[in-house]
Coordinates of N, CA and C in Angstrom, one line a residue:
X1 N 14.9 -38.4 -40.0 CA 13.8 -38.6 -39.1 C 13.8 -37.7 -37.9
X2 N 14.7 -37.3 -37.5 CA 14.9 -36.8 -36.3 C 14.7 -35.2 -36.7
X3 N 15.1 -34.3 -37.5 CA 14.6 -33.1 -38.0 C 12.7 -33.3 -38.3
X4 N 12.2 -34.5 -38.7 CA 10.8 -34.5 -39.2 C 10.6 -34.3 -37.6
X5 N 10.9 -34.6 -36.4 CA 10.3 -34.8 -35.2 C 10.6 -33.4 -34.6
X6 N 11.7 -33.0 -35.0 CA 11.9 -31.5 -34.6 C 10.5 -30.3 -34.8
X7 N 10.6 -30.8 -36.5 CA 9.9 -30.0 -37.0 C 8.6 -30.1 -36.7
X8 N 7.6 -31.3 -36.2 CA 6.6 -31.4 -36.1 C 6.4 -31.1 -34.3
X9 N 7.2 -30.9 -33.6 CA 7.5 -30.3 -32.0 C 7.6 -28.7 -32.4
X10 N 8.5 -28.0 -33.1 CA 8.3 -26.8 -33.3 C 6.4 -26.1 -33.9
X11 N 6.2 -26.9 -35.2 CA 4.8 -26.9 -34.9 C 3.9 -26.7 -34.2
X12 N 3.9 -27.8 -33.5 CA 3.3 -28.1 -32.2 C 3.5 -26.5 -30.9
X13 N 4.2 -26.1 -30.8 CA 4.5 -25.1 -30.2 C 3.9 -24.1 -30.7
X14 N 3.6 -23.7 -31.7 CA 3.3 -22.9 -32.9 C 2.1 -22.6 -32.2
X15 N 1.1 -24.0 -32.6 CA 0.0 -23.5 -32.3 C -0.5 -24.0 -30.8
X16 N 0.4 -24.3 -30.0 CA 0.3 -24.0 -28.3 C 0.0 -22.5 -28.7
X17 N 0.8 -21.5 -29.1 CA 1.4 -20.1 -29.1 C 0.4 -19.6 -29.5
X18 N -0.4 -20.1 -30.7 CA -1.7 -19.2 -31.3 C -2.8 -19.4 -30.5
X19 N -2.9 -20.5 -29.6 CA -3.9 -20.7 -29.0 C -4.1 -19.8 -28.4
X20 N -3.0 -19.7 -27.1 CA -3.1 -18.9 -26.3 C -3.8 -17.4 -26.7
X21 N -2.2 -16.8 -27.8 CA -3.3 -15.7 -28.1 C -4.3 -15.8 -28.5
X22 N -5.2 -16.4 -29.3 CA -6.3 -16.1 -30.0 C -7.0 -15.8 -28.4
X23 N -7.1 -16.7 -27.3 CA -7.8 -16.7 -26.3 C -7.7 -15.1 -25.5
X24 N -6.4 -14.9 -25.8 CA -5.6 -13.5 -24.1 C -6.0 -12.1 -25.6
X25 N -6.2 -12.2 -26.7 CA -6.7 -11.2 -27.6 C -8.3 -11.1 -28.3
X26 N -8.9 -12.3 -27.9 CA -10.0 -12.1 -29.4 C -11.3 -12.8 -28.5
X27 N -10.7 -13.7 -26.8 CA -11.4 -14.7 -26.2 C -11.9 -16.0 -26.8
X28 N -12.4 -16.7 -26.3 CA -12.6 -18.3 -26.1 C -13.3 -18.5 -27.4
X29 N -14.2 -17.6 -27.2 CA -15.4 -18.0 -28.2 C -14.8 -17.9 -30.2
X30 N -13.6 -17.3 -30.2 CA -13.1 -17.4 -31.5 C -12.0 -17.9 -31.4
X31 N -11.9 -19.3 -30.8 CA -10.9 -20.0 -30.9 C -11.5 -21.3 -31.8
X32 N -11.8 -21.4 -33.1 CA -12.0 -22.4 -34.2 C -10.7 -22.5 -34.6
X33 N -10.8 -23.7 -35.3 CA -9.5 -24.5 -36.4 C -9.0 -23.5 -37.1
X34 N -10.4 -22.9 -37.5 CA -10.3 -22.0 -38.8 C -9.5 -20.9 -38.5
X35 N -9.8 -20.0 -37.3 CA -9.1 -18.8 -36.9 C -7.7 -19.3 -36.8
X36 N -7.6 -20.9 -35.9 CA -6.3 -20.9 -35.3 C -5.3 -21.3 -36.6
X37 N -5.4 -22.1 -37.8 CA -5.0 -22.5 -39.1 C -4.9 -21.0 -39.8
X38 N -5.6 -20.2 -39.8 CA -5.3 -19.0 -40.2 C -4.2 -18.0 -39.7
X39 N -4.4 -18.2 -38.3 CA -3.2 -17.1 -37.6 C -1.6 -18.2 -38.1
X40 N -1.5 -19.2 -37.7 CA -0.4 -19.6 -37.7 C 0.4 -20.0 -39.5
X41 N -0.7 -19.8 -40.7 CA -0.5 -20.2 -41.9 C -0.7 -21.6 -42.4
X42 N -1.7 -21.8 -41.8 CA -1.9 -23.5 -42.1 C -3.1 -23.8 -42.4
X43 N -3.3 -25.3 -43.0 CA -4.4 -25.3 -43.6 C -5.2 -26.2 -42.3
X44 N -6.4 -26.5 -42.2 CA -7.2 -26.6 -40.7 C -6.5 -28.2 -41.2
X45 N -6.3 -29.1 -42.0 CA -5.9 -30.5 -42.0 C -4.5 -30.4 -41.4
X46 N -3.7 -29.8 -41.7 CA -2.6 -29.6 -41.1 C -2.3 -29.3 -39.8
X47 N -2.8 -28.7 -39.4 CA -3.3 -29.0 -37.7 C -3.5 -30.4 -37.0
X48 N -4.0 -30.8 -37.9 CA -4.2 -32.2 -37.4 C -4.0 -33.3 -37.3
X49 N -2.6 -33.1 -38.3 CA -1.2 -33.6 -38.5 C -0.4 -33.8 -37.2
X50 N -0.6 -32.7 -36.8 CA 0.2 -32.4 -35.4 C -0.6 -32.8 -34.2
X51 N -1.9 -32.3 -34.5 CA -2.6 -32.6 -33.0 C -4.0 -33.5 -33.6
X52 N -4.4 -34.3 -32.9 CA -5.4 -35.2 -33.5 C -6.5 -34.6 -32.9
X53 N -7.0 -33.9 -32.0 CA -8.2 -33.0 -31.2 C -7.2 -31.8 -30.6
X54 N -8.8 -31.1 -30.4 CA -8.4 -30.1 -29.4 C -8.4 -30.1 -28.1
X55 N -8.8 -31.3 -27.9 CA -8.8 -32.1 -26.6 C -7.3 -32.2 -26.3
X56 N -6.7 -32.8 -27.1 CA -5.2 -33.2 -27.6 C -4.5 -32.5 -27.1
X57 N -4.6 -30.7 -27.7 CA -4.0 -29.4 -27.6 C -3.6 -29.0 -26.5
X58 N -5.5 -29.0 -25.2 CA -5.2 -28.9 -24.0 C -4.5 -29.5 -23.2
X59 N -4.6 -31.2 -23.4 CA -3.6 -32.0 -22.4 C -2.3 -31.4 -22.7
X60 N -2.0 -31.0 -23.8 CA -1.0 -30.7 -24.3 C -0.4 -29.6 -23.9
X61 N -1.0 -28.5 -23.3 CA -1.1 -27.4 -22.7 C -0.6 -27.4 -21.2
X62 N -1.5 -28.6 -20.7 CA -1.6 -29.0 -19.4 C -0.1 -29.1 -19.0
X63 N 0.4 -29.8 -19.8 CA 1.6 -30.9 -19.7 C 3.0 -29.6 -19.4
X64 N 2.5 -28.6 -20.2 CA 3.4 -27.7 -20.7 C 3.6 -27.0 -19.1
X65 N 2.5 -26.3 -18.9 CA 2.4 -26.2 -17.1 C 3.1 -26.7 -16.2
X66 N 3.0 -27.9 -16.4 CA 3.8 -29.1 -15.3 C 5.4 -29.0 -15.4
X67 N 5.5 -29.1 -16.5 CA 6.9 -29.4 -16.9 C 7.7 -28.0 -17.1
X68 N 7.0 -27.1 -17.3 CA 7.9 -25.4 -17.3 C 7.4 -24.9 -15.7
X69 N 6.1 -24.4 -15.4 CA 6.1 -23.6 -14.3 C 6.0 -24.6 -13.3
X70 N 5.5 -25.6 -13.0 CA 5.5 -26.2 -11.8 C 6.7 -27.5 -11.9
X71 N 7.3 -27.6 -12.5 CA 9.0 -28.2 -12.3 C 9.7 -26.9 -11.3
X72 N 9.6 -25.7 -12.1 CA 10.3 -24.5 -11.3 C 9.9 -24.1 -9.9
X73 N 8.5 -24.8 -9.8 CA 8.1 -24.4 -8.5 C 8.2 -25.1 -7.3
X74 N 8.4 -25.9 -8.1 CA 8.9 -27.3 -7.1 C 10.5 -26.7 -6.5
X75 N 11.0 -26.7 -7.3 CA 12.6 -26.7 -7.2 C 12.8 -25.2 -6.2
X76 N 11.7 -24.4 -5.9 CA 12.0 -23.6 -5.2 C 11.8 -24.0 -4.0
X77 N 10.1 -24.9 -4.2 CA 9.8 -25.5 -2.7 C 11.0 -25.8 -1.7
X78 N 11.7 -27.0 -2.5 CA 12.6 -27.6 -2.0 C 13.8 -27.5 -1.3
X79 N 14.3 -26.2 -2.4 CA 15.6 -25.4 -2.0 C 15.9 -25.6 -0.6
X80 N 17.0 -26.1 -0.4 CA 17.4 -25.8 1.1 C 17.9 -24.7 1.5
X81 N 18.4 -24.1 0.7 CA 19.5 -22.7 0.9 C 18.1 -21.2 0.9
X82 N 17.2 -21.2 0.9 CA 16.3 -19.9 0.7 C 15.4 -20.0 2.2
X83 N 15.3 -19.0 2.7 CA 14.4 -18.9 3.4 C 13.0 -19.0 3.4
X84 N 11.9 -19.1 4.5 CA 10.6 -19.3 3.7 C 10.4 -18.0 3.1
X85 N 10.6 -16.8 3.6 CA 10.3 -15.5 2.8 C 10.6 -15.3 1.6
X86 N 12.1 -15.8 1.0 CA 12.5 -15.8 -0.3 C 11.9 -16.4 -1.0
X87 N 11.4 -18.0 -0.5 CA 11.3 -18.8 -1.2 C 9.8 -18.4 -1.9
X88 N 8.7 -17.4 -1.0 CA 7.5 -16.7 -1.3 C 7.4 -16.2 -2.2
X89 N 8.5 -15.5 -2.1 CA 8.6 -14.3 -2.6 C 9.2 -14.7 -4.6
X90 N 9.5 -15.2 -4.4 CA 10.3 -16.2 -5.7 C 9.1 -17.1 -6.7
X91 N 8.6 -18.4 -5.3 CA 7.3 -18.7 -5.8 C 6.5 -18.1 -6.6
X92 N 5.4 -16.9 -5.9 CA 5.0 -15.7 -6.5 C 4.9 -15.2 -7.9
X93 N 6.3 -14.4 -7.7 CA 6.4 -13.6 -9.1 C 7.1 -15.0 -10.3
X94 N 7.6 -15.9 -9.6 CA 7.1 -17.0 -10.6 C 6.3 -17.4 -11.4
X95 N 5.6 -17.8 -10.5 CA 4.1 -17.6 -11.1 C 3.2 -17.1 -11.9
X96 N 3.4 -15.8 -11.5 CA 2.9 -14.0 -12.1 C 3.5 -13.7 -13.9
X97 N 4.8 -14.1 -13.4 CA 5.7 -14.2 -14.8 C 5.0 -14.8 -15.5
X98 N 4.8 -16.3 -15.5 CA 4.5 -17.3 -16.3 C 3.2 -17.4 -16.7
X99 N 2.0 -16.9 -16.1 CA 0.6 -16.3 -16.3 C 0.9 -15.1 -17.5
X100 N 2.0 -13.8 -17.0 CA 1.4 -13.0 -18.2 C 2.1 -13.5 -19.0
X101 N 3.5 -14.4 -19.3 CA 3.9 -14.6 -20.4 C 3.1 -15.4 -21.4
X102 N 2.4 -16.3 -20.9 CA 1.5 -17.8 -21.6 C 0.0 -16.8 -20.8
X103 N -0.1 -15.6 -21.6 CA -2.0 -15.0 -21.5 C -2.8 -16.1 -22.0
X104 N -4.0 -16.1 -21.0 CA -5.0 -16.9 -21.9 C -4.9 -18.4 -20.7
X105 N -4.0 -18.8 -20.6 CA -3.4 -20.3 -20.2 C -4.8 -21.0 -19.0
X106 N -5.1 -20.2 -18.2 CA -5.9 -20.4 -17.1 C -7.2 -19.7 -17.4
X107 N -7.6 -18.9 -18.2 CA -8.9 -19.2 -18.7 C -9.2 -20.3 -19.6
X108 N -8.6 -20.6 -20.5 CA -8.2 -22.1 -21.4 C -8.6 -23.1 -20.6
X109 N -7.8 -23.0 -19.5 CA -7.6 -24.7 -18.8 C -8.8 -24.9 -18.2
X110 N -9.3 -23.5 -17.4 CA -10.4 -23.5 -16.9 C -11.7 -23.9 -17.2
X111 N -11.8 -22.8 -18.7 CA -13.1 -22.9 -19.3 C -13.2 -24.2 -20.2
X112 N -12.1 -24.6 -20.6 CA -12.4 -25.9 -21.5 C -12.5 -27.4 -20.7
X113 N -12.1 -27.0 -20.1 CA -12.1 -28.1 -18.6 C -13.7 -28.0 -18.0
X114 N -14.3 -27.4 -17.9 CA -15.3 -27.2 -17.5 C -16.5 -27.4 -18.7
X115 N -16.2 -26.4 -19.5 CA -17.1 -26.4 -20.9 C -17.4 -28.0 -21.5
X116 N -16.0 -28.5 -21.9 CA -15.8 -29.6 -22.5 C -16.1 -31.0 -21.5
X117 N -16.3 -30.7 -20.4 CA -17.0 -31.8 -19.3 C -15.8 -32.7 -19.6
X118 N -14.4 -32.7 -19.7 CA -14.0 -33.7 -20.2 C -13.5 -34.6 -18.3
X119 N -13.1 -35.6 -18.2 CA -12.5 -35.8 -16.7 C -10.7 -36.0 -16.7
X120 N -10.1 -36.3 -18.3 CA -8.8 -36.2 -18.3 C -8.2 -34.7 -18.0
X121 N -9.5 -33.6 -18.9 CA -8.8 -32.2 -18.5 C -8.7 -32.1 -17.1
X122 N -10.2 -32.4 -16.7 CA -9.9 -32.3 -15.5 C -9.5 -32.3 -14.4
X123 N -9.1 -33.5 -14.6 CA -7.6 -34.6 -13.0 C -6.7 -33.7 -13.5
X124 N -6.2 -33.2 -15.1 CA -4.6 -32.8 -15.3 C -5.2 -31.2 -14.4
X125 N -6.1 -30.4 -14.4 CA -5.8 -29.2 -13.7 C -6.4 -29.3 -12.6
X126 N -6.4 -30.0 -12.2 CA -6.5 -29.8 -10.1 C -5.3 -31.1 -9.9
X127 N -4.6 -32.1 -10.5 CA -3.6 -32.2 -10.2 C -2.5 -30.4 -10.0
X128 N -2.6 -29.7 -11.2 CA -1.5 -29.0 -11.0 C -1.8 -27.9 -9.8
X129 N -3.5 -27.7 -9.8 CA -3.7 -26.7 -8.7 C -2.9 -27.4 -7.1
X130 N -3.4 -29.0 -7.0 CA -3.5 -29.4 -5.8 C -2.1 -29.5 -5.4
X131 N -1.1 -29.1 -6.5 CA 0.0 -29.4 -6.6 C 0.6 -28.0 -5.8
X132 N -0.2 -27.3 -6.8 CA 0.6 -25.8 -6.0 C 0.2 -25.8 -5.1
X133 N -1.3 -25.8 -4.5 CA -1.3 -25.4 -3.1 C -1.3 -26.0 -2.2
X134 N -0.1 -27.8 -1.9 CA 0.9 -28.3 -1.6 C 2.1 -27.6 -1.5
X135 N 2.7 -27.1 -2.4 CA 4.2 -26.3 -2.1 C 3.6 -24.9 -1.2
X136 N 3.1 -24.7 -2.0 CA 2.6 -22.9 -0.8 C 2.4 -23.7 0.7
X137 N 2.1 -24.6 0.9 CA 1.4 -25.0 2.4 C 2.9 -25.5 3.1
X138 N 3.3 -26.1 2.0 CA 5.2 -26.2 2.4 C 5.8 -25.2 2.7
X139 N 5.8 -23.8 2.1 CA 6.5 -22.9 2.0 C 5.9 -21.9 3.5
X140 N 4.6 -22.0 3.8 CA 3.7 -21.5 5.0 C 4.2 -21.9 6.3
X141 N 4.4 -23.7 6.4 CA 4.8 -24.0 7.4 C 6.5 -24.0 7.5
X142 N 7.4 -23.8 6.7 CA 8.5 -23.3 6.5 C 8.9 -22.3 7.7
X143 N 7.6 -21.6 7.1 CA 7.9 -19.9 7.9 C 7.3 -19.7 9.1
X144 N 6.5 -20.9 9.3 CA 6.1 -20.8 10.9 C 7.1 -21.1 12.1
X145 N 7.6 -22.3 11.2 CA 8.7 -23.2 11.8 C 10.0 -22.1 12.4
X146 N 10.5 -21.4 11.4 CA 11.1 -20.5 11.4 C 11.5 -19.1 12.4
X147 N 9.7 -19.3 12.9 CA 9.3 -18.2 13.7 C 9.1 -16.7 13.0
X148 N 8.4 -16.3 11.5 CA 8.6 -15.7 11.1 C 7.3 -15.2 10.8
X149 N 6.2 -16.4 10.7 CA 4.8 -15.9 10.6 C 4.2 -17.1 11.4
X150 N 2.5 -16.2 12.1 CA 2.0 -16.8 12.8 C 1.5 -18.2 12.6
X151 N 1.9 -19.0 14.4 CA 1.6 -20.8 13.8 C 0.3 -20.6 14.2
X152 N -0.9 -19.7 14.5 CA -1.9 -20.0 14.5 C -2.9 -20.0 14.1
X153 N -2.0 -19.7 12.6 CA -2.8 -19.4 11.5 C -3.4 -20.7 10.9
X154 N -4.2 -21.1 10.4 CA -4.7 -22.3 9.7 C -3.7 -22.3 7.9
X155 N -3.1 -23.1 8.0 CA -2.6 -23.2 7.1 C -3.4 -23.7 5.6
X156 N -4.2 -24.2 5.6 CA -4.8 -24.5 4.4 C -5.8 -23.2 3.9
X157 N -5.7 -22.2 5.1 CA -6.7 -21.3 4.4 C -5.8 -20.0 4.0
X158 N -4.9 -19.9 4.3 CA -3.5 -19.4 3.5 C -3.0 -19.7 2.5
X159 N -3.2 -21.2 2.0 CA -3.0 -21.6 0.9 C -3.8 -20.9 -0.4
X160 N -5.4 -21.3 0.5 CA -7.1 -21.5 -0.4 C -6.7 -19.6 -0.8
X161 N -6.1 -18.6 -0.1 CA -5.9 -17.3 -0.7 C -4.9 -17.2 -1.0
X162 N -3.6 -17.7 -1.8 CA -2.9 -18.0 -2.5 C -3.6 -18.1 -3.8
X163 N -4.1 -19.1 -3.7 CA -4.8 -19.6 -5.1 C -5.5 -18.6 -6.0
X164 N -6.1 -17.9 -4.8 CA -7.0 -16.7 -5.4 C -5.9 -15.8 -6.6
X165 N -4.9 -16.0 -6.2 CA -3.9 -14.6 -6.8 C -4.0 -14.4 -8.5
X166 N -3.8 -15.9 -9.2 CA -3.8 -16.7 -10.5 C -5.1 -15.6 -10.9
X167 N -5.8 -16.4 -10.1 CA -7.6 -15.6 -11.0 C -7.7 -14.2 -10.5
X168 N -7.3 -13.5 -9.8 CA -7.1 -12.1 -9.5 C -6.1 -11.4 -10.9
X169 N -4.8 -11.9 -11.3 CA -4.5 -11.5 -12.2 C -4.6 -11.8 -13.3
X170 N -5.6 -12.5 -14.0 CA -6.3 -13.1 -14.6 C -7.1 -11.5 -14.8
X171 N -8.4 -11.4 -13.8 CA -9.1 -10.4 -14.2 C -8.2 -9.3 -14.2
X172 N -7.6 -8.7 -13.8 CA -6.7 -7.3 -14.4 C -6.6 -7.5 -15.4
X173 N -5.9 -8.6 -16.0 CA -5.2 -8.3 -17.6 C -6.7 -8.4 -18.5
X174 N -7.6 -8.6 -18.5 CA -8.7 -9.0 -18.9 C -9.3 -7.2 -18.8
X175 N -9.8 -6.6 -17.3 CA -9.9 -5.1 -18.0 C -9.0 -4.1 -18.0
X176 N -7.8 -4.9 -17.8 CA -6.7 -3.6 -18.3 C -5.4 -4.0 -19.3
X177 N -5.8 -4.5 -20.1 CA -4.9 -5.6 -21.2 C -3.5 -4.2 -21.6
X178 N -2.5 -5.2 -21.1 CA -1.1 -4.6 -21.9 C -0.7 -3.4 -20.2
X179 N -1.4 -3.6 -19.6 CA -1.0 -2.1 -18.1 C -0.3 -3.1 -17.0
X180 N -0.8 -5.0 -17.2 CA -0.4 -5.3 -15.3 C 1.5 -5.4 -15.7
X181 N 1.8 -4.8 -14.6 CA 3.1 -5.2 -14.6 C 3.6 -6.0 -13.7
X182 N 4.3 -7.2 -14.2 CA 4.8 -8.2 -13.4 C 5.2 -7.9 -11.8
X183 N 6.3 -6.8 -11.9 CA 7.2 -6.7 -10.6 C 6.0 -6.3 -9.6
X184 N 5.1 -4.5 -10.3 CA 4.0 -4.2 -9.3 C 3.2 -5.5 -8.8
X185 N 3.0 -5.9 -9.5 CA 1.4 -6.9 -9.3 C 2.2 -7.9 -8.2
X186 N 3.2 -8.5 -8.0 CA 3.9 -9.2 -7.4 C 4.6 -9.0 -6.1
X187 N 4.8 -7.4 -5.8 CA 5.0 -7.0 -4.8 C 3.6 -6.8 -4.4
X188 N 2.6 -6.3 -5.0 CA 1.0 -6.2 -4.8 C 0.8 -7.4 -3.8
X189 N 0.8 -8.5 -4.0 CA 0.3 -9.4 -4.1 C 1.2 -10.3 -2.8
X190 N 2.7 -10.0 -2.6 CA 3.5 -10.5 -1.6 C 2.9 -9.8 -0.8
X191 N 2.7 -8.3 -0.6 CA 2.3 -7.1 0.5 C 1.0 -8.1 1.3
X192 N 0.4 -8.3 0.7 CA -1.0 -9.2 1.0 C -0.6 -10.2 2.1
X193 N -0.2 -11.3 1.2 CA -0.2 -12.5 2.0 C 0.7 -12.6 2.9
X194 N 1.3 -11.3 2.9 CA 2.5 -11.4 3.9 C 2.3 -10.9 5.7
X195 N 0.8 -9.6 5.3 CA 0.2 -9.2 6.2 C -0.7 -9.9 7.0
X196 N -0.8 -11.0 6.3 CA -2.2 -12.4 6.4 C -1.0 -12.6 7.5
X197 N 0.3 -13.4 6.9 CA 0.9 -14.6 7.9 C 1.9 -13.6 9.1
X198 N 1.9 -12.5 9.2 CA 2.8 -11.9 10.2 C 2.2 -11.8 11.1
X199 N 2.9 -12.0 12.5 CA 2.6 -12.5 13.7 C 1.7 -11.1 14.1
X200 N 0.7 -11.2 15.0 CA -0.1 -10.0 14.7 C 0.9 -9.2 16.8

């Protein structure tokens, strides 16, 4: 029993994995059963073995978010031992990593959330946004506290351009597919917000 459960979780991953690509290679609009049962070797019933909708997939998707990148992002929030700059800086290319590794993930969540009018998709992805930009607003006042960047900065609009970063590297990989590189884009992108919060 317990290999049948393996085996239908490894599945399951499978076509998490084809989703993605079919979306970060071919876009939204040729993401059918048909394509996605085709890329992974399965028959479109088979799919549905594993997942009962594509409704299903996304929560499914969702969940994966929470539990891989924003578990990790938490745990940096929290850290007692890192400073707020480290902890930025870490956050970040976190982040950055786990966007280009899982392509596709946040036009997915986005557009099908939207598209699909569903309201489950949509509490699971502004839960995880409202989530992050909670810890960024943690990690902001961190560093004010600190005396390291300015307290007279409004903190929630430091956050609200944080946010921006996701959908900024979103469009790069979109018109320059296979060129963003993690470390640049990430120091890109620290250089920024770092100029925003330093004491003028």
């Amino acid at each position: 029993m317990a290999a049948e459960r393996l085996d239908t979780e490894t599945r399951q991953g499978q076509i998490k994995k084809a989703v993605l690509e079919i979306i970060s290679s071919e876009g939204i609009g040729k993401l059918s059963t048909r394509n996605l049962a085709a890329k992974i070797g399965v028959t479109e019933g088979a799919l549905f073995r594993h997942f009962s909708s594509k409704k299903e997939i996304m929560l499914s998707i969702l969940d994966d978010v929470k539990n891989e990148l924003l578990a990790d992002q938490e745990k940096i929030t929290f850290s007692s031992n890192l400073s707020a700059e480290e902890k930025l800086f870490k956050f970040l290319c976190l982040h950055i990593k786990y966007l280009i590794e899982n392509k596709g993930v946040t036009i997915l969540l986005f557009s099908e959330a939207a598209h699909m009018n569903d309201s489950q998709l949509k509490k699971g992805l502004r839960e995880i946004l409202l989530t992050q930009k909670e810890y960024i607003s943690r990690i902001i006042k961190q560093g004010m506290n600190e005396g390291v960047w300015d307290k007279s900065l409004n903190v929630e609009n430091v956050a609200t351009l944080y946010m921006g970063i996701p959908i900024s590297l979103n469009i790069e990989m979109i018109l320059e597919p296979g060129t963003v590189k993690q470390e640049k884009f990430c120091e890109r992108m620290i250089g920024l917000i770092k100029r925003a919060l330093e004491k003028k």
